[in-house]
Amino acid sequence: MLNSKNRLAKVWLELFIFILVIFLTSLNYSPEVAGQNAWSLIQFYTLGLSLHALWRLGLPQANSYLKALPLGLLVGASYIDTSLLVRPVFDLAVLMPFLVMGGYTFICSLSFFRLREVYPSSPIAFFNNKPSQSVAYSLLIGLVSGLVLGGVNLLIAQEPLHFQGSIHPFILSLSPGIMEEIGMRTSFYVHCLVLIKNQPLKPAENRTLWAMMLLPHTLIHLPSVFIQAGFSSGMLSLVLLVLLFGLPFAWLQRRVSLLSACLSHWLVDTIRFLMIGLPI
């Protein structure tokens, strides 16, 4: 069995390898392709972490499948909507993103719910982290934080605003709101909790968990910045994104609930898509 120091070293080594592979897959590629490579990499990485967690924890109970399925379907629906906006023909090209990204979200969600089955006292819950908190409290905190962060996002975007009066922004933002929060942030939390068997976090382990919930997801947004503007600008963007968005979403997960973080992230992107335009 790995001791605490070895567990920490393993997690930091994984993070170093992840960053190194992002760097290597960005060489000799355009900023757009480098960004796509980074997104594919984190999806494969976190899918592997989630499958490993399920292997370590065992098969979930039926109730966990019922909880994870709607999350996967919602993300899949956002990809169907995106595909039909680009090419309004329902065929296999539309169905594949639904199956792949919906399935990815389903598996990552399933590993989280399985962790809650095995370790009911684990710090992050879906609806409310503390028994004294209500679901309404999680929804309220998610709503307020999403409105505030959505406003901040518009202020720093430096792009012209033009209102998009359609339902598509609400549907497309289900992907970042659910998939990114669960697949690209919660998966690292599950991985770390599985390694330490849900024992109380030591200070170094707590800092490592924060880093894993913040850095990988933030880094995949920035290959184009590092390529076009250089290392210094890339690091500055990394710090700003962590402070403005990564830290608030991770804090919501760890201090309020996973639901509040998903709602807040969904609202931030909904506001952006409504006021700036759809990402297609």
PDB file of C-alpha atoms in Angstrom:
ATOM      1  CA  MET A   1       0.000   0.000   0.000  1.00  0.00           C
ATOM      2  CA  LEU A   2       1.281   3.468  -0.876  1.00  0.00           C
ATOM      3  CA  ASN A   3       1.990   5.777   2.033  1.00  0.00           C
ATOM      4  CA  SER A   4       0.918   9.426   2.043  1.00  0.00           C
ATOM      5  CA  LYS A   5       4.105  10.754   0.444  1.00  0.00           C
ATOM      6  CA  ASN A   6       4.037   8.139  -2.296  1.00  0.00           C
ATOM      7  CA  ARG A   7       0.383   8.880  -3.047  1.00  0.00           C
ATOM      8  CA  LEU A   8       1.177  12.579  -3.365  1.00  0.00           C
ATOM      9  CA  ALA A   9       4.166  11.863  -5.577  1.00  0.00           C
ATOM     10  CA  LYS A  10       2.006   9.656  -7.816  1.00  0.00           C
ATOM     11  CA  VAL A  11      -0.631  12.361  -8.279  1.00  0.00           C
ATOM     12  CA  TRP A  12       1.927  15.098  -8.988  1.00  0.00           C
ATOM     13  CA  LEU A  13       3.751  12.821 -11.430  1.00  0.00           C
ATOM     14  CA  GLU A  14       0.464  12.244 -13.253  1.00  0.00           C
ATOM     15  CA  LEU A  15      -0.085  16.009 -13.438  1.00  0.00           C
ATOM     16  CA  PHE A  16       3.464  16.574 -14.738  1.00  0.00           C
ATOM     17  CA  ILE A  17       3.011  13.922 -17.430  1.00  0.00           C
ATOM     18  CA  PHE A  18      -0.352  15.440 -18.385  1.00  0.00           C
ATOM     19  CA  ILE A  19       1.219  18.901 -18.817  1.00  0.00           C
ATOM     20  CA  LEU A  20       4.170  17.432 -20.721  1.00  0.00           C
ATOM     21  CA  VAL A  21       1.906  15.568 -23.135  1.00  0.00           C
ATOM     22  CA  ILE A  22      -0.154  18.731 -23.729  1.00  0.00           C
ATOM     23  CA  PHE A  23       3.086  20.559 -24.547  1.00  0.00           C
ATOM     24  CA  LEU A  24       4.308  17.823 -26.887  1.00  0.00           C
ATOM     25  CA  THR A  25       0.964  17.545 -28.681  1.00  0.00           C
ATOM     26  CA  SER A  26       0.982  21.325 -29.209  1.00  0.00           C
ATOM     27  CA  LEU A  27       4.300  21.353 -31.079  1.00  0.00           C
ATOM     28  CA  ASN A  28       4.083  22.010 -34.808  1.00  0.00           C
ATOM     29  CA  TYR A  29       0.310  22.438 -34.666  1.00  0.00           C
ATOM     30  CA  SER A  30      -1.898  25.450 -35.198  1.00  0.00           C
ATOM     31  CA  PRO A  31      -3.419  26.976 -32.036  1.00  0.00           C
ATOM     32  CA  GLU A  32      -6.821  25.538 -32.975  1.00  0.00           C
ATOM     33  CA  VAL A  33      -5.522  21.991 -33.452  1.00  0.00           C
ATOM     34  CA  ALA A  34      -3.395  22.231 -30.289  1.00  0.00           C
ATOM     35  CA  GLY A  35      -6.508  23.205 -28.346  1.00  0.00           C
ATOM     36  CA  GLN A  36      -8.471  20.286 -29.785  1.00  0.00           C
ATOM     37  CA  ASN A  37      -5.629  17.922 -28.852  1.00  0.00           C
ATOM     38  CA  ALA A  38      -5.659  19.216 -25.265  1.00  0.00           C
ATOM     39  CA  TRP A  39      -9.410  18.675 -24.929  1.00  0.00           C
ATOM     40  CA  SER A  40      -9.161  15.144 -26.322  1.00  0.00           C
ATOM     41  CA  LEU A  41      -6.289  14.400 -23.960  1.00  0.00           C
ATOM     42  CA  ILE A  42      -8.122  15.430 -20.794  1.00  0.00           C
ATOM     43  CA  GLN A  43     -11.191  13.467 -21.863  1.00  0.00           C
ATOM     44  CA  PHE A  44      -9.147  10.282 -22.336  1.00  0.00           C
ATOM     45  CA  TYR A  45      -7.270  10.946 -19.090  1.00  0.00           C
ATOM     46  CA  THR A  46     -10.349  11.525 -16.936  1.00  0.00           C
ATOM     47  CA  LEU A  47     -12.218   8.647 -18.572  1.00  0.00           C
ATOM     48  CA  GLY A  48      -9.316   6.426 -17.529  1.00  0.00           C
ATOM     49  CA  LEU A  49      -9.404   7.837 -13.993  1.00  0.00           C
ATOM     50  CA  SER A  50     -13.146   7.195 -13.739  1.00  0.00           C
ATOM     51  CA  LEU A  51     -12.877   3.635 -15.042  1.00  0.00           C
ATOM     52  CA  HIS A  52     -10.010   3.003 -12.627  1.00  0.00           C
ATOM     53  CA  ALA A  53     -12.143   4.337  -9.763  1.00  0.00           C
ATOM     54  CA  LEU A  54     -15.006   2.021 -10.730  1.00  0.00           C
ATOM     55  CA  TRP A  55     -12.581  -0.897 -10.921  1.00  0.00           C
ATOM     56  CA  ARG A  56     -11.251  -0.099  -7.441  1.00  0.00           C
ATOM     57  CA  LEU A  57     -14.645   0.612  -5.881  1.00  0.00           C
ATOM     58  CA  GLY A  58     -16.693  -2.067  -7.614  1.00  0.00           C
ATOM     59  CA  LEU A  59     -19.916  -1.904  -9.595  1.00  0.00           C
ATOM     60  CA  PRO A  60     -22.436   0.744  -8.489  1.00  0.00           C
ATOM     61  CA  GLN A  61     -25.925   0.028  -7.254  1.00  0.00           C
ATOM     62  CA  ALA A  62     -28.873   0.536  -9.601  1.00  0.00           C
ATOM     63  CA  ASN A  63     -29.690   3.887  -8.009  1.00  0.00           C
ATOM     64  CA  SER A  64     -26.360   5.337  -9.131  1.00  0.00           C
ATOM     65  CA  TYR A  65     -27.039   4.380 -12.747  1.00  0.00           C
ATOM     66  CA  LEU A  66     -30.377   6.186 -12.532  1.00  0.00           C
ATOM     67  CA  LYS A  67     -28.639   9.308 -11.198  1.00  0.00           C
ATOM     68  CA  ALA A  68     -25.836   9.294 -13.762  1.00  0.00           C
ATOM     69  CA  LEU A  69     -28.014   8.579 -16.810  1.00  0.00           C
ATOM     70  CA  PRO A  70     -29.877  11.939 -16.913  1.00  0.00           C
ATOM     71  CA  LEU A  71     -26.566  13.808 -16.680  1.00  0.00           C
ATOM     72  CA  GLY A  72     -25.189  11.880 -19.639  1.00  0.00           C
ATOM     73  CA  LEU A  73     -28.391  12.426 -21.628  1.00  0.00           C
ATOM     74  CA  LEU A  74     -28.355  16.181 -20.978  1.00  0.00           C
ATOM     75  CA  VAL A  75     -24.774  16.476 -22.217  1.00  0.00           C
ATOM     76  CA  GLY A  76     -25.573  14.271 -25.189  1.00  0.00           C
ATOM     77  CA  ALA A  77     -28.527  16.529 -26.028  1.00  0.00           C
ATOM     78  CA  SER A  78     -26.239  19.563 -26.103  1.00  0.00           C
ATOM     79  CA  TYR A  79     -24.016  17.832 -28.668  1.00  0.00           C
ATOM     80  CA  ILE A  80     -26.999  16.873 -30.810  1.00  0.00           C
ATOM     81  CA  ASP A  81     -28.104  20.512 -30.779  1.00  0.00           C
ATOM     82  CA  THR A  82     -24.603  21.672 -31.743  1.00  0.00           C
ATOM     83  CA  SER A  83     -24.363  19.137 -34.570  1.00  0.00           C
ATOM     84  CA  LEU A  84     -27.787  20.039 -35.976  1.00  0.00           C
ATOM     85  CA  LEU A  85     -26.928  23.739 -35.928  1.00  0.00           C
ATOM     86  CA  VAL A  86     -23.837  23.038 -38.026  1.00  0.00           C
ATOM     87  CA  ARG A  87     -25.481  20.440 -40.285  1.00  0.00           C
ATOM     88  CA  PRO A  88     -29.270  20.110 -39.967  1.00  0.00           C
ATOM     89  CA  VAL A  89     -29.457  16.451 -40.968  1.00  0.00           C
ATOM     90  CA  PHE A  90     -30.042  13.785 -38.323  1.00  0.00           C
ATOM     91  CA  ASP A  91     -27.672  10.940 -39.170  1.00  0.00           C
ATOM     92  CA  LEU A  92     -24.776   8.987 -37.684  1.00  0.00           C
ATOM     93  CA  ALA A  93     -22.569  12.095 -37.671  1.00  0.00           C
ATOM     94  CA  VAL A  94     -25.064  13.692 -35.276  1.00  0.00           C
ATOM     95  CA  LEU A  95     -25.589  10.570 -33.185  1.00  0.00           C
ATOM     96  CA  MET A  96     -21.898   9.804 -32.573  1.00  0.00           C
ATOM     97  CA  PRO A  97     -21.113  12.909 -30.459  1.00  0.00           C
ATOM     98  CA  PHE A  98     -24.271  12.191 -28.450  1.00  0.00           C
ATOM     99  CA  LEU A  99     -23.100   8.650 -27.724  1.00  0.00           C
ATOM    100  CA  VAL A 100     -19.442   9.502 -27.107  1.00  0.00           C
ATOM    101  CA  MET A 101     -19.778  12.627 -24.959  1.00  0.00           C
ATOM    102  CA  GLY A 102     -22.973  11.467 -23.280  1.00  0.00           C
ATOM    103  CA  GLY A 103     -21.301   8.149 -22.491  1.00  0.00           C
ATOM    104  CA  TYR A 104     -18.183   9.907 -21.200  1.00  0.00           C
ATOM    105  CA  THR A 105     -20.259  12.049 -18.835  1.00  0.00           C
ATOM    106  CA  PHE A 106     -22.275   9.021 -17.729  1.00  0.00           C
ATOM    107  CA  ILE A 107     -19.145   7.061 -16.742  1.00  0.00           C
ATOM    108  CA  CYS A 108     -17.538  10.013 -14.940  1.00  0.00           C
ATOM    109  CA  SER A 109     -20.805  10.669 -13.092  1.00  0.00           C
ATOM    110  CA  LEU A 110     -21.136   6.990 -12.238  1.00  0.00           C
ATOM    111  CA  SER A 111     -17.702   6.945 -10.591  1.00  0.00           C
ATOM    112  CA  PHE A 112     -18.706   9.936  -8.447  1.00  0.00           C
ATOM    113  CA  PHE A 113     -21.972   8.348  -7.316  1.00  0.00           C
ATOM    114  CA  ARG A 114     -20.176   5.060  -6.642  1.00  0.00           C
ATOM    115  CA  LEU A 115     -17.697   6.915  -4.426  1.00  0.00           C
ATOM    116  CA  ARG A 116     -20.642   8.288  -2.444  1.00  0.00           C
ATOM    117  CA  GLU A 117     -21.987   4.750  -2.017  1.00  0.00           C
ATOM    118  CA  VAL A 118     -18.706   3.392  -0.705  1.00  0.00           C
ATOM    119  CA  TYR A 119     -17.780   6.499   1.299  1.00  0.00           C
ATOM    120  CA  PRO A 120     -21.024   8.298   2.289  1.00  0.00           C
ATOM    121  CA  SER A 121     -18.997  10.770   4.346  1.00  0.00           C
ATOM    122  CA  SER A 122     -16.873  11.900   1.375  1.00  0.00           C
ATOM    123  CA  PRO A 123     -16.740  15.719   1.277  1.00  0.00           C
ATOM    124  CA  ILE A 124     -18.591  16.403  -1.989  1.00  0.00           C
ATOM    125  CA  ALA A 125     -22.265  15.491  -2.416  1.00  0.00           C
ATOM    126  CA  PHE A 126     -24.466  16.145  -5.425  1.00  0.00           C
ATOM    127  CA  PHE A 127     -27.271  18.115  -3.773  1.00  0.00           C
ATOM    128  CA  ASN A 128     -25.793  19.443  -0.522  1.00  0.00           C
ATOM    129  CA  ASN A 129     -22.474  18.791   1.203  1.00  0.00           C
ATOM    130  CA  LYS A 130     -23.832  19.419   4.703  1.00  0.00           C
ATOM    131  CA  PRO A 131     -27.058  18.021   6.177  1.00  0.00           C
ATOM    132  CA  SER A 132     -27.901  21.523   7.388  1.00  0.00           C
ATOM    133  CA  GLN A 133     -27.942  22.809   3.801  1.00  0.00           C
ATOM    134  CA  SER A 134     -31.021  22.429   1.629  1.00  0.00           C
ATOM    135  CA  VAL A 135     -31.219  21.818  -2.103  1.00  0.00           C
ATOM    136  CA  ALA A 136     -32.735  25.294  -2.388  1.00  0.00           C
ATOM    137  CA  TYR A 137     -29.579  26.703  -0.791  1.00  0.00           C
ATOM    138  CA  SER A 138     -27.405  24.943  -3.387  1.00  0.00           C
ATOM    139  CA  LEU A 139     -29.594  26.252  -6.197  1.00  0.00           C
ATOM    140  CA  LEU A 140     -29.536  29.797  -4.815  1.00  0.00           C
ATOM    141  CA  ILE A 141     -25.752  29.864  -4.374  1.00  0.00           C
ATOM    142  CA  GLY A 142     -25.271  28.394  -7.842  1.00  0.00           C
ATOM    143  CA  LEU A 143     -27.647  30.921  -9.375  1.00  0.00           C
ATOM    144  CA  VAL A 144     -26.136  33.977  -7.679  1.00  0.00           C
ATOM    145  CA  SER A 145     -22.535  32.949  -8.320  1.00  0.00           C
ATOM    146  CA  GLY A 146     -23.368  32.129 -11.942  1.00  0.00           C
ATOM    147  CA  LEU A 147     -24.888  35.566 -12.519  1.00  0.00           C
ATOM    148  CA  VAL A 148     -21.893  37.306 -10.936  1.00  0.00           C
ATOM    149  CA  LEU A 149     -19.286  35.233 -12.767  1.00  0.00           C
ATOM    150  CA  GLY A 150     -21.270  35.503 -15.993  1.00  0.00           C
ATOM    151  CA  GLY A 151     -21.125  39.287 -15.706  1.00  0.00           C
ATOM    152  CA  VAL A 152     -17.384  39.166 -15.032  1.00  0.00           C
ATOM    153  CA  ASN A 153     -16.934  36.917 -18.057  1.00  0.00           C
ATOM    154  CA  LEU A 154     -18.658  39.463 -20.291  1.00  0.00           C
ATOM    155  CA  LEU A 155     -16.531  42.302 -18.904  1.00  0.00           C
ATOM    156  CA  ILE A 156     -13.230  40.573 -19.639  1.00  0.00           C
ATOM    157  CA  ALA A 157     -14.316  39.108 -22.992  1.00  0.00           C
ATOM    158  CA  GLN A 158     -13.743  42.403 -24.842  1.00  0.00           C
ATOM    159  CA  GLU A 159     -16.149  41.357 -27.563  1.00  0.00           C
ATOM    160  CA  PRO A 160     -19.225  43.181 -28.898  1.00  0.00           C
ATOM    161  CA  LEU A 161     -22.478  42.198 -27.213  1.00  0.00           C
ATOM    162  CA  HIS A 162     -25.508  41.188 -29.254  1.00  0.00           C
ATOM    163  CA  PHE A 163     -28.382  39.310 -27.652  1.00  0.00           C
ATOM    164  CA  GLN A 164     -29.118  35.845 -29.096  1.00  0.00           C
ATOM    165  CA  GLY A 165     -32.821  35.275 -28.553  1.00  0.00           C
ATOM    166  CA  SER A 166     -33.046  31.495 -28.898  1.00  0.00           C
ATOM    167  CA  ILE A 167     -33.080  28.350 -26.797  1.00  0.00           C
ATOM    168  CA  HIS A 168     -29.746  27.138 -28.179  1.00  0.00           C
ATOM    169  CA  PRO A 169     -27.514  28.959 -25.638  1.00  0.00           C
ATOM    170  CA  PHE A 170     -29.372  27.213 -22.814  1.00  0.00           C
ATOM    171  CA  ILE A 171     -28.890  23.783 -24.428  1.00  0.00           C
ATOM    172  CA  LEU A 172     -25.293  24.177 -25.612  1.00  0.00           C
ATOM    173  CA  SER A 173     -24.136  25.351 -22.184  1.00  0.00           C
ATOM    174  CA  LEU A 174     -25.243  22.026 -20.661  1.00  0.00           C
ATOM    175  CA  SER A 175     -21.971  20.592 -21.935  1.00  0.00           C
ATOM    176  CA  PRO A 176     -19.611  22.916 -20.021  1.00  0.00           C
ATOM    177  CA  GLY A 177     -21.966  23.092 -17.064  1.00  0.00           C
ATOM    178  CA  ILE A 178     -22.224  19.339 -16.557  1.00  0.00           C
ATOM    179  CA  MET A 179     -19.507  17.607 -18.551  1.00  0.00           C
ATOM    180  CA  GLU A 180     -16.642  19.932 -17.647  1.00  0.00           C
ATOM    181  CA  GLU A 181     -17.531  20.147 -13.967  1.00  0.00           C
ATOM    182  CA  ILE A 182     -18.044  16.420 -13.486  1.00  0.00           C
ATOM    183  CA  GLY A 183     -15.704  14.972 -16.096  1.00  0.00           C
ATOM    184  CA  MET A 184     -12.848  17.456 -15.890  1.00  0.00           C
ATOM    185  CA  ARG A 185     -12.956  18.518 -12.255  1.00  0.00           C
ATOM    186  CA  THR A 186     -14.858  16.017 -10.106  1.00  0.00           C
ATOM    187  CA  SER A 187     -13.053  13.077 -11.742  1.00  0.00           C
ATOM    188  CA  PHE A 188      -9.772  14.275 -10.224  1.00  0.00           C
ATOM    189  CA  TYR A 189     -11.446  14.587  -6.831  1.00  0.00           C
ATOM    190  CA  VAL A 190     -12.763  11.020  -7.100  1.00  0.00           C
ATOM    191  CA  HIS A 191      -9.328   9.782  -8.151  1.00  0.00           C
ATOM    192  CA  CYS A 192      -7.630  11.391  -5.149  1.00  0.00           C
ATOM    193  CA  LEU A 193     -10.286  10.174  -2.689  1.00  0.00           C
ATOM    194  CA  VAL A 194      -9.941   6.620  -4.019  1.00  0.00           C
ATOM    195  CA  LEU A 195      -6.170   6.769  -3.510  1.00  0.00           C
ATOM    196  CA  ILE A 196      -6.451   7.894   0.120  1.00  0.00           C
ATOM    197  CA  LYS A 197      -9.525   5.713   0.819  1.00  0.00           C
ATOM    198  CA  ASN A 198     -11.505   8.761   2.017  1.00  0.00           C
ATOM    199  CA  GLN A 199      -9.267   9.276   5.036  1.00  0.00           C
ATOM    200  CA  PRO A 200      -9.150  12.823   6.486  1.00  0.00           C
ATOM    201  CA  LEU A 201      -7.011  14.983   4.221  1.00  0.00           C
ATOM    202  CA  LYS A 202      -3.628  16.050   5.478  1.00  0.00           C
ATOM    203  CA  PRO A 203      -2.608  19.627   4.527  1.00  0.00           C
ATOM    204  CA  ALA A 204      -0.352  18.475   1.688  1.00  0.00           C
ATOM    205  CA  GLU A 205      -3.059  16.136   0.370  1.00  0.00           C
ATOM    206  CA  ASN A 206      -5.624  18.923   0.535  1.00  0.00           C
ATOM    207  CA  ARG A 207      -3.373  21.254  -1.477  1.00  0.00           C
ATOM    208  CA  THR A 208      -2.794  18.504  -4.016  1.00  0.00           C
ATOM    209  CA  LEU A 209      -6.531  17.932  -4.371  1.00  0.00           C
ATOM    210  CA  TRP A 210      -7.116  21.646  -4.959  1.00  0.00           C
ATOM    211  CA  ALA A 211      -4.375  21.679  -7.607  1.00  0.00           C
ATOM    212  CA  MET A 212      -5.859  18.703  -9.438  1.00  0.00           C
ATOM    213  CA  MET A 213      -9.333  20.252  -9.429  1.00  0.00           C
ATOM    214  CA  LEU A 214      -7.952  23.543 -10.781  1.00  0.00           C
ATOM    215  CA  LEU A 215      -4.955  23.115 -13.076  1.00  0.00           C
ATOM    216  CA  PRO A 216      -5.781  20.417 -15.682  1.00  0.00           C
ATOM    217  CA  HIS A 217      -9.146  21.881 -16.672  1.00  0.00           C
ATOM    218  CA  THR A 218      -7.718  25.410 -16.828  1.00  0.00           C
ATOM    219  CA  LEU A 219      -4.678  24.401 -18.875  1.00  0.00           C
ATOM    220  CA  ILE A 220      -6.699  22.905 -21.717  1.00  0.00           C
ATOM    221  CA  HIS A 221      -8.201  26.339 -22.422  1.00  0.00           C
ATOM    222  CA  LEU A 222      -4.779  27.903 -22.998  1.00  0.00           C
ATOM    223  CA  PRO A 223      -2.635  26.129 -25.653  1.00  0.00           C
ATOM    224  CA  SER A 224      -3.469  28.864 -28.181  1.00  0.00           C
ATOM    225  CA  VAL A 225      -2.418  31.579 -25.713  1.00  0.00           C
ATOM    226  CA  PHE A 226       0.926  29.889 -25.006  1.00  0.00           C
ATOM    227  CA  ILE A 227       1.525  29.385 -28.748  1.00  0.00           C
ATOM    228  CA  GLN A 228       0.501  32.846 -29.933  1.00  0.00           C
ATOM    229  CA  ALA A 229       1.452  35.086 -26.999  1.00  0.00           C
ATOM    230  CA  GLY A 230       4.306  33.197 -25.344  1.00  0.00           C
ATOM    231  CA  PHE A 231       5.014  31.608 -21.983  1.00  0.00           C
ATOM    232  CA  SER A 232       4.621  34.733 -19.826  1.00  0.00           C
ATOM    233  CA  SER A 233       1.210  35.607 -21.257  1.00  0.00           C
ATOM    234  CA  GLY A 234       0.156  31.982 -20.988  1.00  0.00           C
ATOM    235  CA  MET A 235       1.091  31.818 -17.305  1.00  0.00           C
ATOM    236  CA  LEU A 236      -0.683  35.115 -16.611  1.00  0.00           C
ATOM    237  CA  SER A 237      -3.812  33.792 -18.323  1.00  0.00           C
ATOM    238  CA  LEU A 238      -3.528  30.582 -16.307  1.00  0.00           C
ATOM    239  CA  VAL A 239      -3.428  32.478 -13.008  1.00  0.00           C
ATOM    240  CA  LEU A 240      -6.331  34.741 -13.998  1.00  0.00           C
ATOM    241  CA  LEU A 241      -8.547  31.870 -15.163  1.00  0.00           C
ATOM    242  CA  VAL A 242      -7.819  29.885 -12.013  1.00  0.00           C
ATOM    243  CA  LEU A 243      -8.675  32.840  -9.770  1.00  0.00           C
ATOM    244  CA  LEU A 244     -11.713  34.107 -11.688  1.00  0.00           C
ATOM    245  CA  PHE A 245     -13.396  30.839 -12.649  1.00  0.00           C
ATOM    246  CA  GLY A 246     -11.546  27.671 -11.652  1.00  0.00           C
ATOM    247  CA  LEU A 247     -11.331  28.512  -7.958  1.00  0.00           C
ATOM    248  CA  PRO A 248     -14.989  29.619  -7.606  1.00  0.00           C
ATOM    249  CA  PHE A 249     -16.292  26.472  -9.334  1.00  0.00           C
ATOM    250  CA  ALA A 250     -13.994  24.183  -7.335  1.00  0.00           C
ATOM    251  CA  TRP A 251     -14.937  26.028  -4.130  1.00  0.00           C
ATOM    252  CA  LEU A 252     -18.623  25.513  -4.888  1.00  0.00           C
ATOM    253  CA  GLN A 253     -18.046  21.794  -5.366  1.00  0.00           C
ATOM    254  CA  ARG A 254     -16.096  21.420  -2.144  1.00  0.00           C
ATOM    255  CA  ARG A 255     -18.033  23.817   0.092  1.00  0.00           C
ATOM    256  CA  VAL A 256     -21.616  23.773  -1.235  1.00  0.00           C
ATOM    257  CA  SER A 257     -22.406  20.941  -3.673  1.00  0.00           C
ATOM    258  CA  LEU A 258     -21.680  19.554  -7.104  1.00  0.00           C
ATOM    259  CA  LEU A 259     -25.115  20.783  -8.202  1.00  0.00           C
ATOM    260  CA  SER A 260     -24.256  24.390  -7.306  1.00  0.00           C
ATOM    261  CA  ALA A 261     -21.017  24.243  -9.326  1.00  0.00           C
ATOM    262  CA  CYS A 262     -22.772  22.737 -12.364  1.00  0.00           C
ATOM    263  CA  LEU A 263     -25.533  25.347 -12.198  1.00  0.00           C
ATOM    264  CA  SER A 264     -23.062  28.213 -11.835  1.00  0.00           C
ATOM    265  CA  HIS A 265     -20.880  27.017 -14.723  1.00  0.00           C
ATOM    266  CA  TRP A 266     -23.945  26.405 -16.902  1.00  0.00           C
ATOM    267  CA  LEU A 267     -25.206  29.918 -16.227  1.00  0.00           C
ATOM    268  CA  VAL A 268     -21.826  31.541 -16.979  1.00  0.00           C
ATOM    269  CA  ASP A 269     -21.714  29.932 -20.416  1.00  0.00           C
ATOM    270  CA  THR A 270     -25.418  30.522 -21.067  1.00  0.00           C
ATOM    271  CA  ILE A 271     -24.905  34.246 -20.471  1.00  0.00           C
ATOM    272  CA  ARG A 272     -21.851  34.252 -22.735  1.00  0.00           C
ATOM    273  CA  PHE A 273     -23.641  32.429 -25.544  1.00  0.00           C
ATOM    274  CA  LEU A 274     -26.708  34.683 -25.198  1.00  0.00           C
ATOM    275  CA  MET A 275     -24.743  37.934 -25.277  1.00  0.00           C
ATOM    276  CA  ILE A 276     -21.669  37.153 -27.411  1.00  0.00           C
ATOM    277  CA  GLY A 277     -22.696  34.285 -29.653  1.00  0.00           C
ATOM    278  CA  LEU A 278     -22.703  30.513 -29.975  1.00  0.00           C
ATOM    279  CA  PRO A 279     -19.337  28.681 -30.120  1.00  0.00           C
ATOM    280  CA  ILE A 280     -19.907  27.268 -33.602  1.00  0.00           C
TER     281      ILE A 280
END
